[in-house]
Coordinates of N, CA and C in Angstrom, one line a residue:
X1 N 74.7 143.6 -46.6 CA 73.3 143.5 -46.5 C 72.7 142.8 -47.7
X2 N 73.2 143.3 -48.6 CA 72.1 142.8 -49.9 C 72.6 141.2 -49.9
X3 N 73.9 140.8 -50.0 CA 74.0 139.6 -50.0 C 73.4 138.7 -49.3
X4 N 72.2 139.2 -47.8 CA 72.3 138.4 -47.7 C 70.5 137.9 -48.1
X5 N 70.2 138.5 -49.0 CA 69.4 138.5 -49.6 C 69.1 137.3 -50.9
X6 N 68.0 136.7 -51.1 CA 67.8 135.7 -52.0 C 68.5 136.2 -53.6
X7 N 69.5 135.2 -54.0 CA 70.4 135.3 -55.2 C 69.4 136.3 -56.6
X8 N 67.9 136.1 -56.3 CA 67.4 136.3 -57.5 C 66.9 138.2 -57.3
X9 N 67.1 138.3 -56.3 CA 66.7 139.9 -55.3 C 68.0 140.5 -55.5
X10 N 68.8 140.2 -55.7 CA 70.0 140.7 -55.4 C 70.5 141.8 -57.3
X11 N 70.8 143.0 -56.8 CA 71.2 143.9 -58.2 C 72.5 143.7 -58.4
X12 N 73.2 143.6 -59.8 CA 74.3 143.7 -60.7 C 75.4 144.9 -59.8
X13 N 76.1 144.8 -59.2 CA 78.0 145.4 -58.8 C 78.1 146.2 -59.5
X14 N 77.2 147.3 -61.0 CA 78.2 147.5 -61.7 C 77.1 148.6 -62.1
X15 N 77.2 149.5 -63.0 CA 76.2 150.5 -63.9 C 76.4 150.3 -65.0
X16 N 77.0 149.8 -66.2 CA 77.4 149.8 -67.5 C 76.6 148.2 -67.7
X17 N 75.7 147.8 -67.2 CA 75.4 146.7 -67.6 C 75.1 146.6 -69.2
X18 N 75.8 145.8 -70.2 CA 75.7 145.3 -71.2 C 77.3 145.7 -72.3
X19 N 77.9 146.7 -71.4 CA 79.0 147.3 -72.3 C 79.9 146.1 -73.1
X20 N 80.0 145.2 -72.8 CA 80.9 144.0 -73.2 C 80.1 144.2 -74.4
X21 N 79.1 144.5 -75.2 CA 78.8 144.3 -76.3 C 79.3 145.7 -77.3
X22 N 80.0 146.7 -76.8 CA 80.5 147.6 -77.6 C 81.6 147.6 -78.2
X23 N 81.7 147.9 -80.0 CA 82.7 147.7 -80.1 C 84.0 148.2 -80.2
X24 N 84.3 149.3 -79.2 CA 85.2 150.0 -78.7 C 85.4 149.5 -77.0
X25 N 85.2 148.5 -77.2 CA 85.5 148.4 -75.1 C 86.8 148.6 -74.8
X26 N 87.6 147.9 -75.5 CA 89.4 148.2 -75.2 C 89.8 149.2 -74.9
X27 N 89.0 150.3 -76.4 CA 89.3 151.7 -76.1 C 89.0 152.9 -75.3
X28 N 87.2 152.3 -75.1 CA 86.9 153.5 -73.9 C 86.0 152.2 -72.7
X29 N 86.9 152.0 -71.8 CA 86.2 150.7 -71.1 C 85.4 151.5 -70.1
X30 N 84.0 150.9 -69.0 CA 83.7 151.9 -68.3 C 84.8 152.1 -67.0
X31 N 84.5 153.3 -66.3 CA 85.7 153.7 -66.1 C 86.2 152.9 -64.6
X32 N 87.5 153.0 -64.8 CA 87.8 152.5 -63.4 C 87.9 151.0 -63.5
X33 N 87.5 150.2 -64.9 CA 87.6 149.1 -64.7 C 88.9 148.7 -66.0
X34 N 89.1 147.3 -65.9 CA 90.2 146.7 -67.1 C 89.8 146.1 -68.0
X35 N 89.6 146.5 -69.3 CA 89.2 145.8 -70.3 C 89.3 144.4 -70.9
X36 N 89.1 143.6 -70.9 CA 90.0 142.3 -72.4 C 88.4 141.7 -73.6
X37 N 89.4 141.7 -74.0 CA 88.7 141.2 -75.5 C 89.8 140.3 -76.0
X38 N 89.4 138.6 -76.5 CA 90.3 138.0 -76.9 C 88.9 137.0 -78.2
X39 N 89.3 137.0 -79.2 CA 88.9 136.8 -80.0 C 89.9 135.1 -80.7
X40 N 89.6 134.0 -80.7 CA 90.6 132.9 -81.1 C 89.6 131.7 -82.2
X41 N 89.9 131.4 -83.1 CA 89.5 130.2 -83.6 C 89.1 129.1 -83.5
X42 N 88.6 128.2 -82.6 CA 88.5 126.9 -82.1 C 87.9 125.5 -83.0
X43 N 87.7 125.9 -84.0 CA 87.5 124.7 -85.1 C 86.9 125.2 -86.2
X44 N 86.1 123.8 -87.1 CA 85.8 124.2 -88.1 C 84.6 123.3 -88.4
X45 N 83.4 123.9 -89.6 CA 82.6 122.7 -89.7 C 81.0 123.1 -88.8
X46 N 80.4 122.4 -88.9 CA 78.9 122.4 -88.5 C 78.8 121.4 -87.1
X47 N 79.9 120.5 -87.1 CA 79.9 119.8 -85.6 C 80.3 120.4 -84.9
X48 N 81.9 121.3 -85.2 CA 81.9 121.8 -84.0 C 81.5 122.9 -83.7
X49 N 80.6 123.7 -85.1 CA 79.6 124.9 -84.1 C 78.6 124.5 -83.5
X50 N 77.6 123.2 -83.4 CA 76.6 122.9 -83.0 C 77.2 122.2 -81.5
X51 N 78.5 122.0 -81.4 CA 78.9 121.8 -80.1 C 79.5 122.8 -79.3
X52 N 79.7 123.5 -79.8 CA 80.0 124.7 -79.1 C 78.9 125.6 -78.3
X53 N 78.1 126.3 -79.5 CA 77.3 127.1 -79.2 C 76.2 126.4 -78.1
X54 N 75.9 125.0 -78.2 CA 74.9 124.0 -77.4 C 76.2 124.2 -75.7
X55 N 77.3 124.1 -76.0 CA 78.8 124.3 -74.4 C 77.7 125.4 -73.8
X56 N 77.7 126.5 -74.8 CA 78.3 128.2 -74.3 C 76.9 128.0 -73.4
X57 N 76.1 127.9 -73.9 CA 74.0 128.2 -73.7 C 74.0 127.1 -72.7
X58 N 74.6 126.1 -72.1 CA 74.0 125.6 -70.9 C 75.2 125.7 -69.8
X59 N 76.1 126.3 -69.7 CA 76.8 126.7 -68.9 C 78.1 125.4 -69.1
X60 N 78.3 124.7 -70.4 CA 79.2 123.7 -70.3 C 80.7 124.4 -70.2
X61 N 80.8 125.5 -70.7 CA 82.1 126.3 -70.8 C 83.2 126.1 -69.8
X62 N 82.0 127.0 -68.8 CA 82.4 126.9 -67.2 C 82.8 125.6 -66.7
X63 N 81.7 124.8 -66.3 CA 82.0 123.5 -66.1 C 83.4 122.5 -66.9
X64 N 83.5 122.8 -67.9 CA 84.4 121.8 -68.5 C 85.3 122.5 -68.3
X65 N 85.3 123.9 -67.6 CA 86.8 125.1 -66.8 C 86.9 124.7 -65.4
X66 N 86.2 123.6 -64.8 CA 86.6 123.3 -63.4 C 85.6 124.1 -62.7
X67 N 84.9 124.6 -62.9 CA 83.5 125.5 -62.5 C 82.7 124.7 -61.7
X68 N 81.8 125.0 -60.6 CA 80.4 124.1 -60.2 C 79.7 125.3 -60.2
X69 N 78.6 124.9 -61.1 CA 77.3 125.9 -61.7 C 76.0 125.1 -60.6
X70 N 75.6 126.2 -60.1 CA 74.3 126.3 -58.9 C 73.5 127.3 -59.8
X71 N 72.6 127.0 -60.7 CA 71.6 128.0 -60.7 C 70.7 128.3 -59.7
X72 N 70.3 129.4 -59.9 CA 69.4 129.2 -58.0 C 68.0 129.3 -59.2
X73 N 67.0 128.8 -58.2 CA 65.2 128.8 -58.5 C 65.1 130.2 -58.4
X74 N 63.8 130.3 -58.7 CA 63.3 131.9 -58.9 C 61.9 132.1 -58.6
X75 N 61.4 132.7 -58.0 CA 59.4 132.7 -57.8 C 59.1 132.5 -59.4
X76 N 57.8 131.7 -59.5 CA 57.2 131.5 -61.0 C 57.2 133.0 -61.2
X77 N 56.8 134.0 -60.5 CA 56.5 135.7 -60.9 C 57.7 136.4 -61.5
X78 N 58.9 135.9 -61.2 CA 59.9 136.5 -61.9 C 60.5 135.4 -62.9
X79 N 60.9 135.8 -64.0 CA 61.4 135.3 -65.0 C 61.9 135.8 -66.1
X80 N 62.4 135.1 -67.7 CA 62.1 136.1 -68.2 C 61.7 136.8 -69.1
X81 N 60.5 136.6 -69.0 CA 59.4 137.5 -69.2 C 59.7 139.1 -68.6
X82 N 59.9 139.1 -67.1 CA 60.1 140.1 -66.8 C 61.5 140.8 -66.4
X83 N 62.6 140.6 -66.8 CA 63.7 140.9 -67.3 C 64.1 141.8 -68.5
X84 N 64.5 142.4 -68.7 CA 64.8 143.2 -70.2 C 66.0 143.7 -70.4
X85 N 67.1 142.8 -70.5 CA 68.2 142.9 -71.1 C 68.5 144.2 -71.1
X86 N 69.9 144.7 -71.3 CA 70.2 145.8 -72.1 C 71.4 145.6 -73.3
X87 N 71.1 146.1 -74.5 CA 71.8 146.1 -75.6 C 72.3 147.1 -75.8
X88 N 73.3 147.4 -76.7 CA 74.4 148.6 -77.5 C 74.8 148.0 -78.5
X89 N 74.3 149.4 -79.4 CA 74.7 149.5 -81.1 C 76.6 149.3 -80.9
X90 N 76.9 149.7 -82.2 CA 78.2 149.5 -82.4 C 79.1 150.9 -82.1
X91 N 78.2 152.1 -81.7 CA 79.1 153.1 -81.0 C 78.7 153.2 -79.7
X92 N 78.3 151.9 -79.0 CA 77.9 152.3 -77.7 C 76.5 152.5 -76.9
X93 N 75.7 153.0 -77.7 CA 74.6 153.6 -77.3 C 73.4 152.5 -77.2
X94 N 72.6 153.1 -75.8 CA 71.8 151.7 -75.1 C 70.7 151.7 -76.5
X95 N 70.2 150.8 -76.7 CA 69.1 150.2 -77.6 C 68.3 149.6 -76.8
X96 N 66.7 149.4 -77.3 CA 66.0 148.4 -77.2 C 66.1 147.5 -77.5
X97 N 65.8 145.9 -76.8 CA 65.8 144.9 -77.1 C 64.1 144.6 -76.8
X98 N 64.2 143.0 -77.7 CA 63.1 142.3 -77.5 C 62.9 141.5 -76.2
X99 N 61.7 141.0 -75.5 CA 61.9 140.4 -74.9 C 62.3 138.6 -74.9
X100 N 62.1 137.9 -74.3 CA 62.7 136.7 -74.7 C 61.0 135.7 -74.4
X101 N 61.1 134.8 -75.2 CA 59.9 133.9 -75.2 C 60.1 132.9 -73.6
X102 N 59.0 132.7 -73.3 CA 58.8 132.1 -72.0 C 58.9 130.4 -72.4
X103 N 59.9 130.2 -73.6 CA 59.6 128.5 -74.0 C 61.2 128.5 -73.1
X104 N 61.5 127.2 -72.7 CA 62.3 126.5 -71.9 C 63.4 125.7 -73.0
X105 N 64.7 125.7 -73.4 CA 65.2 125.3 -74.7 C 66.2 124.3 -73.5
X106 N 66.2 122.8 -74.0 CA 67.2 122.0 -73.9 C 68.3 121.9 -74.2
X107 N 69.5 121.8 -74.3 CA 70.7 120.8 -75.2 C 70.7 119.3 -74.9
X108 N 71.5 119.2 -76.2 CA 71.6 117.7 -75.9 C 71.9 116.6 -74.5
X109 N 72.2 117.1 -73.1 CA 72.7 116.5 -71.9 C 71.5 117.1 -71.0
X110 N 70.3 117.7 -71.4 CA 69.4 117.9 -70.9 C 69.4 118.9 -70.0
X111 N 69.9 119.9 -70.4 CA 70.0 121.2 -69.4 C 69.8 122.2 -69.8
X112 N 68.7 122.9 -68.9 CA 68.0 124.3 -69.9 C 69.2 125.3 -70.4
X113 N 68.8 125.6 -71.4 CA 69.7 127.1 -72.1 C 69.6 128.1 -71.4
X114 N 70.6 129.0 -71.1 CA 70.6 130.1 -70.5 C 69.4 131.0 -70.7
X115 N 69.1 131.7 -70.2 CA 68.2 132.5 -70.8 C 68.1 134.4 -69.6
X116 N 68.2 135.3 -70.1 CA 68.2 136.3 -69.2 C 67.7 136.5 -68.2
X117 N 67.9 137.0 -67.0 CA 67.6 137.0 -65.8 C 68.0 135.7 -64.9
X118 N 68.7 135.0 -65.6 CA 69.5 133.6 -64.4 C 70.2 133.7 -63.8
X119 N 70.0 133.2 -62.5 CA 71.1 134.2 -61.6 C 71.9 132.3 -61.4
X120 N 73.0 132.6 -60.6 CA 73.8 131.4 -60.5 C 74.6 131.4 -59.4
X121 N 75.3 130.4 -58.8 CA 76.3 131.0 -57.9 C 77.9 130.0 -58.6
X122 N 78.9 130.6 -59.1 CA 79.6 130.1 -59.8 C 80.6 129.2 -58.8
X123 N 81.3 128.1 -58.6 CA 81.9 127.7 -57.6 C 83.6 127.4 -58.4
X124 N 84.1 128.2 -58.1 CA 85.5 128.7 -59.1 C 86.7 128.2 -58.1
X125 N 87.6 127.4 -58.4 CA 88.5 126.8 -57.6 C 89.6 128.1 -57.8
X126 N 89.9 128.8 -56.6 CA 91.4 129.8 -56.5 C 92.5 129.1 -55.7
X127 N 93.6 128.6 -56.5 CA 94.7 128.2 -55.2 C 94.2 126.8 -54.8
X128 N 93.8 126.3 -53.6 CA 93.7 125.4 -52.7 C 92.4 125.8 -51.6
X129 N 92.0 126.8 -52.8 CA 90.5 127.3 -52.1 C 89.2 127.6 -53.3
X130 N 88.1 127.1 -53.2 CA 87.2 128.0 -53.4 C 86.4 128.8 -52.9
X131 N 86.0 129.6 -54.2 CA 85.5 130.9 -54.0 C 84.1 130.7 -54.8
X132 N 83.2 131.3 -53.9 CA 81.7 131.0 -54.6 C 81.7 133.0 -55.2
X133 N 81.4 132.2 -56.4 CA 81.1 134.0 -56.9 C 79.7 134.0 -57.7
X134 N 78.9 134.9 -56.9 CA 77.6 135.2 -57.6 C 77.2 135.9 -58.7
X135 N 76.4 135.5 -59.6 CA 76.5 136.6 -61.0 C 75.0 136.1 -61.7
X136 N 74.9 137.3 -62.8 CA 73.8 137.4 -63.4 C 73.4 137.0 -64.9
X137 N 72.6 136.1 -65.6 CA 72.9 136.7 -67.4 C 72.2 137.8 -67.4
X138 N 72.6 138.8 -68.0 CA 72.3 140.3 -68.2 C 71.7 140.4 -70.1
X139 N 72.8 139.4 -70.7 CA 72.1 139.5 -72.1 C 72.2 138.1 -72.3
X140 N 71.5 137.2 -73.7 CA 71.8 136.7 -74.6 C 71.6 136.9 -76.3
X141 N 72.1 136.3 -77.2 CA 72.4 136.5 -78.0 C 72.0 134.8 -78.8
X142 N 71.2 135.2 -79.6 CA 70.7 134.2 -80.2 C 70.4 134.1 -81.7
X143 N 71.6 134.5 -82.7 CA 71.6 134.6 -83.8 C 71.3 132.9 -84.8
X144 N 71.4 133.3 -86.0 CA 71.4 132.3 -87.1 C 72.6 131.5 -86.8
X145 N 74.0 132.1 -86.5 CA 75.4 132.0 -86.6 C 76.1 132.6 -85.4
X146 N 75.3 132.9 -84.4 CA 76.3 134.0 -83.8 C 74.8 133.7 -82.5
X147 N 75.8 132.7 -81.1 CA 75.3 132.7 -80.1 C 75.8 132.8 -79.0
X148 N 75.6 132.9 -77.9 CA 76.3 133.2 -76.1 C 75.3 134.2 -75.6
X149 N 76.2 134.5 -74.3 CA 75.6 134.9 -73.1 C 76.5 135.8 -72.3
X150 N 76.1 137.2 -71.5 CA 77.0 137.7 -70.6 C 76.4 137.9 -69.5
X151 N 77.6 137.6 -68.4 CA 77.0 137.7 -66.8 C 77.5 138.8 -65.8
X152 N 76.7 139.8 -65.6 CA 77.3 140.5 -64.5 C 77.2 139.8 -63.0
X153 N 78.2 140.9 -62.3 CA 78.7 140.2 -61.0 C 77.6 140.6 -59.8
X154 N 77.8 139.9 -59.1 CA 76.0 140.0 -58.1 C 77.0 140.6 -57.0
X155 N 76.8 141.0 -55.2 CA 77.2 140.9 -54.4 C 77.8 139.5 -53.7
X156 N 79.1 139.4 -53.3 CA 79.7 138.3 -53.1 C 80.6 138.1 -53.8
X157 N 80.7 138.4 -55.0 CA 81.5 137.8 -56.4 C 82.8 138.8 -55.9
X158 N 83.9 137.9 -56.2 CA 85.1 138.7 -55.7 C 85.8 139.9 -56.9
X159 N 85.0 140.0 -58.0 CA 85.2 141.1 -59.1 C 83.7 142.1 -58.9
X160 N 84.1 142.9 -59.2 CA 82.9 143.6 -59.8 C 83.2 143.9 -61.8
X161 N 82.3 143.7 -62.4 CA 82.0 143.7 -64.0 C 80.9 142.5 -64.9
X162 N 81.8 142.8 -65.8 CA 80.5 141.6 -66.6 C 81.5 140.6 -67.7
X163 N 81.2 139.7 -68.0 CA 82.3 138.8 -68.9 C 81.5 137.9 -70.1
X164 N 81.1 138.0 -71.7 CA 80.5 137.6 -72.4 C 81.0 136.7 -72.8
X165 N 80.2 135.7 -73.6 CA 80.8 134.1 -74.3 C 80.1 134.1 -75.5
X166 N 80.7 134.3 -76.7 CA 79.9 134.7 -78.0 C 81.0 133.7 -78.8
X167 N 80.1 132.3 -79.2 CA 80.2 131.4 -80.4 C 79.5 131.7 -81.5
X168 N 80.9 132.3 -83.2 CA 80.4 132.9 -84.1 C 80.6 131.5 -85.5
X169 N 79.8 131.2 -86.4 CA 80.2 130.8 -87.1 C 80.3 131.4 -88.9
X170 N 81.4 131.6 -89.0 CA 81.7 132.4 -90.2 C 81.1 131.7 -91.5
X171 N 81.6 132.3 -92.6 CA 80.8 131.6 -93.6 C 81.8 130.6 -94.4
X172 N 83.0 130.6 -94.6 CA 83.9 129.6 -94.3 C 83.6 128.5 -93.7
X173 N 82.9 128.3 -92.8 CA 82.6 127.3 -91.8 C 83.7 127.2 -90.8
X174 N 84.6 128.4 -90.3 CA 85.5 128.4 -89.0 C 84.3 129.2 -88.3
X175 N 84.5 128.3 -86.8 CA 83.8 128.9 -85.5 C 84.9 129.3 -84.8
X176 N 84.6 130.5 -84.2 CA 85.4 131.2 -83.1 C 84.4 131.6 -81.9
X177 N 85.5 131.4 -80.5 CA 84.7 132.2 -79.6 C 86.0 133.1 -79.4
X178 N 84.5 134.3 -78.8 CA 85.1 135.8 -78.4 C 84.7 135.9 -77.0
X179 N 85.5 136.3 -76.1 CA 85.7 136.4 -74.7 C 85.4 138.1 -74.4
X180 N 84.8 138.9 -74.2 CA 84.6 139.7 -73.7 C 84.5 140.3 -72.2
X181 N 85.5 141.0 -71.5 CA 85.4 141.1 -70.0 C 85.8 142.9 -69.8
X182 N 85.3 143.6 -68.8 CA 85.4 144.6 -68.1 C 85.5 144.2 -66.6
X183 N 86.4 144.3 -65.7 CA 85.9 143.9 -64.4 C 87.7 144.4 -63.4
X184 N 86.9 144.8 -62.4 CA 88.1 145.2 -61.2 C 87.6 144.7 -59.5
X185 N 88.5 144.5 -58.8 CA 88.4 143.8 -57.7 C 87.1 144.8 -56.8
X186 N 86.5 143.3 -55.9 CA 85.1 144.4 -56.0 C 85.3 144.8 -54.5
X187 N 86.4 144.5 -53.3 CA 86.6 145.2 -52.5 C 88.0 145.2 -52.3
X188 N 88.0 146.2 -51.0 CA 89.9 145.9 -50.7 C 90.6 144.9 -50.4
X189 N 90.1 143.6 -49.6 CA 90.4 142.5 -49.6 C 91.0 142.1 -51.1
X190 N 90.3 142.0 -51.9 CA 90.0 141.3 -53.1 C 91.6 142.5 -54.3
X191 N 91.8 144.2 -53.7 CA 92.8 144.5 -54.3 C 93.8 143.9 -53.8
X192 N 93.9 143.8 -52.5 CA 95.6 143.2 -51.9 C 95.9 141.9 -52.7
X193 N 94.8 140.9 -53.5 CA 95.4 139.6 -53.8 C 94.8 139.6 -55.5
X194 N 95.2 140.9 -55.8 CA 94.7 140.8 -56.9 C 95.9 141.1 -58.1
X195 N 97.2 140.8 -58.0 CA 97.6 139.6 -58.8 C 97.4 139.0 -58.9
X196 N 97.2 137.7 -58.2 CA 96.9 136.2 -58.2 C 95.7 136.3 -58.8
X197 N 94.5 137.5 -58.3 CA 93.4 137.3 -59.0 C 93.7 137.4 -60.6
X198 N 94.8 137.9 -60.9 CA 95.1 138.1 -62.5 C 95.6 136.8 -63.0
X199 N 96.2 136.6 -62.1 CA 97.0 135.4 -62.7 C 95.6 133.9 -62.9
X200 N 94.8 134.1 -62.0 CA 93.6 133.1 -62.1 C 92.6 133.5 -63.1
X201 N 92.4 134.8 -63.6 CA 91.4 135.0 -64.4 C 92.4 134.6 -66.0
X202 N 93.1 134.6 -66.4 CA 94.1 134.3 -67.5 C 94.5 133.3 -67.7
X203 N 94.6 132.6 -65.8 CA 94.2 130.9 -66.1 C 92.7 130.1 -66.4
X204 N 92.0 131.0 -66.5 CA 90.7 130.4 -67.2 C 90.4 130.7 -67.9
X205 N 90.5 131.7 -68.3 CA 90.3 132.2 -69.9 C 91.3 131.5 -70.9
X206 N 92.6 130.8 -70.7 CA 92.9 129.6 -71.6 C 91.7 128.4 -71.6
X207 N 91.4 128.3 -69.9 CA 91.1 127.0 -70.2 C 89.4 127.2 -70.8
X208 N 88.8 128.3 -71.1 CA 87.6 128.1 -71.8 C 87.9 128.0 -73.3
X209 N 88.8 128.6 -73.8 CA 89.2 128.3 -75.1 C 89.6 126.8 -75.2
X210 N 90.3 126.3 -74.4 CA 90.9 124.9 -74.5 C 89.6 123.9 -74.5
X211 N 88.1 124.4 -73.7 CA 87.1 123.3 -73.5 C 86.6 123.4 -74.6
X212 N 86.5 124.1 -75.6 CA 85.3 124.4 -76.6 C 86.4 123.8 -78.4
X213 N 88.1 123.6 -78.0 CA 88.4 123.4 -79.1 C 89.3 122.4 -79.2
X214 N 88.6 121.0 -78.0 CA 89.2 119.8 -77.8 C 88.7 118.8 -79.3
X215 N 88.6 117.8 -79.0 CA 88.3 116.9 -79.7 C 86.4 116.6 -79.5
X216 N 86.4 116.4 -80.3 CA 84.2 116.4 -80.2 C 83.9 114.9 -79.9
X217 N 83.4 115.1 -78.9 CA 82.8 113.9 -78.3 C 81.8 113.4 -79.2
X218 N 81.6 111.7 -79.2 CA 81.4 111.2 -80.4 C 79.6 111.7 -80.5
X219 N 79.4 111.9 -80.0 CA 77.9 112.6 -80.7 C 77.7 113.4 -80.8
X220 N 78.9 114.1 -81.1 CA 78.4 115.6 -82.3 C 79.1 115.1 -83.5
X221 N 79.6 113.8 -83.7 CA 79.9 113.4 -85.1 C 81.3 113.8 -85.4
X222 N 81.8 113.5 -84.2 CA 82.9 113.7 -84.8 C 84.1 112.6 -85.3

């Protein structure tokens, strides 16, 4: 039913919305689901944090993973403005957040920046098939040094959970992204082939590491 409802109507698969930001997920994940946390280095330097963090914030991640990104439109009445994230301190516990300014941010290839409440429909190649899987940004994260975005799973999406993309830059000048995921198959269809679903989530989780710590395309100076 809900699916078949407009992408931006449609509620999050899940109740722990925002937990990928706790920093015990490994150890107490919510329940019933499978944790990962992979944390890797991908370069060094001010070009390739300014190339990265500009990937993560317009959905380049995905896309340079073989992804087709559909954001869907939204009524001018919803936005977000009226969205409100949910955040967790470092033992877990929901916080307040701010809300997010109604300004519209570019990157350099001309594509708005993520921003909370974007819904999308992800177009993810499985096998010799795709799978359209629908999802949410639930948070972003917009530090000095420390930027991304996490998306829970909408109705349709063949997981139920949520999966973050947080580009940090240290004070060394090494950038790393951290992959944060909770998520289990979101019906029984989806358990019978959920090895292969393992074996495909593991094959893209290299390959977002591998987009963000290639070689820098000549206009971020590299």
């Amino acid at each position: 039913m809900s699916a078949k409802l407009p992408l931006w109507e449609r509620a999050v698969t899940y109740a722990t919305v925002g937990a990928t930001q706790s920093s015990d997920l490994l150890a107490k994940p919510p329940a019933g689901y499978r944790p990962f946390r992979q944390r890797t280095r991908i370069g060094h330097g001010d070009a390739r944090w300014d190339y990265a963090w500009n990937e993560v914030m317009s959905w380049g991640i995905q896309r340079n993973s073989g992804f087709h990104i559909d954001v869907a439109d939204v009524p001018a009445a919803v936005s977000d403005q009226t969205y409100v994230p949910v955040a967790f301190d470092e033992v877990g516990a929901p916080i307040a957040t701010a809300l997010a300014t109604d300004e519209i941010v570019f990157g350099p290839d001309g594509d708005p920046f993520i921003v909370p409440g974007d819904s999308v429909l992800l177009g993810i190649p499985f096998g010799p098939f795709h799978v359209t899987a629908p999802a949410r940004v639930v948070y972003v994260v917009d530090d000095l040094n420390r930027k991304g975005f996490a998306y829970g799973t909408l109705p349709g999406h063949p997981e139920s959970g949520e999966e973050s993309f947080i580009v940090e830059q240290t004070e060394d000048g090494s950038v790393w992204l951290e992959i944060s995921a909770f998520s289990r198959p979101a019906n029984a269809l989806w358990w019978i082939v959920y090895p292969v679903l393992r074996l495909s989530q593991l094959y893209y989780t290299r390959r977002y590491f591998e987009s963000l710590s290639g070689v820098l395309p000549p206009a971020s100076g590299a």
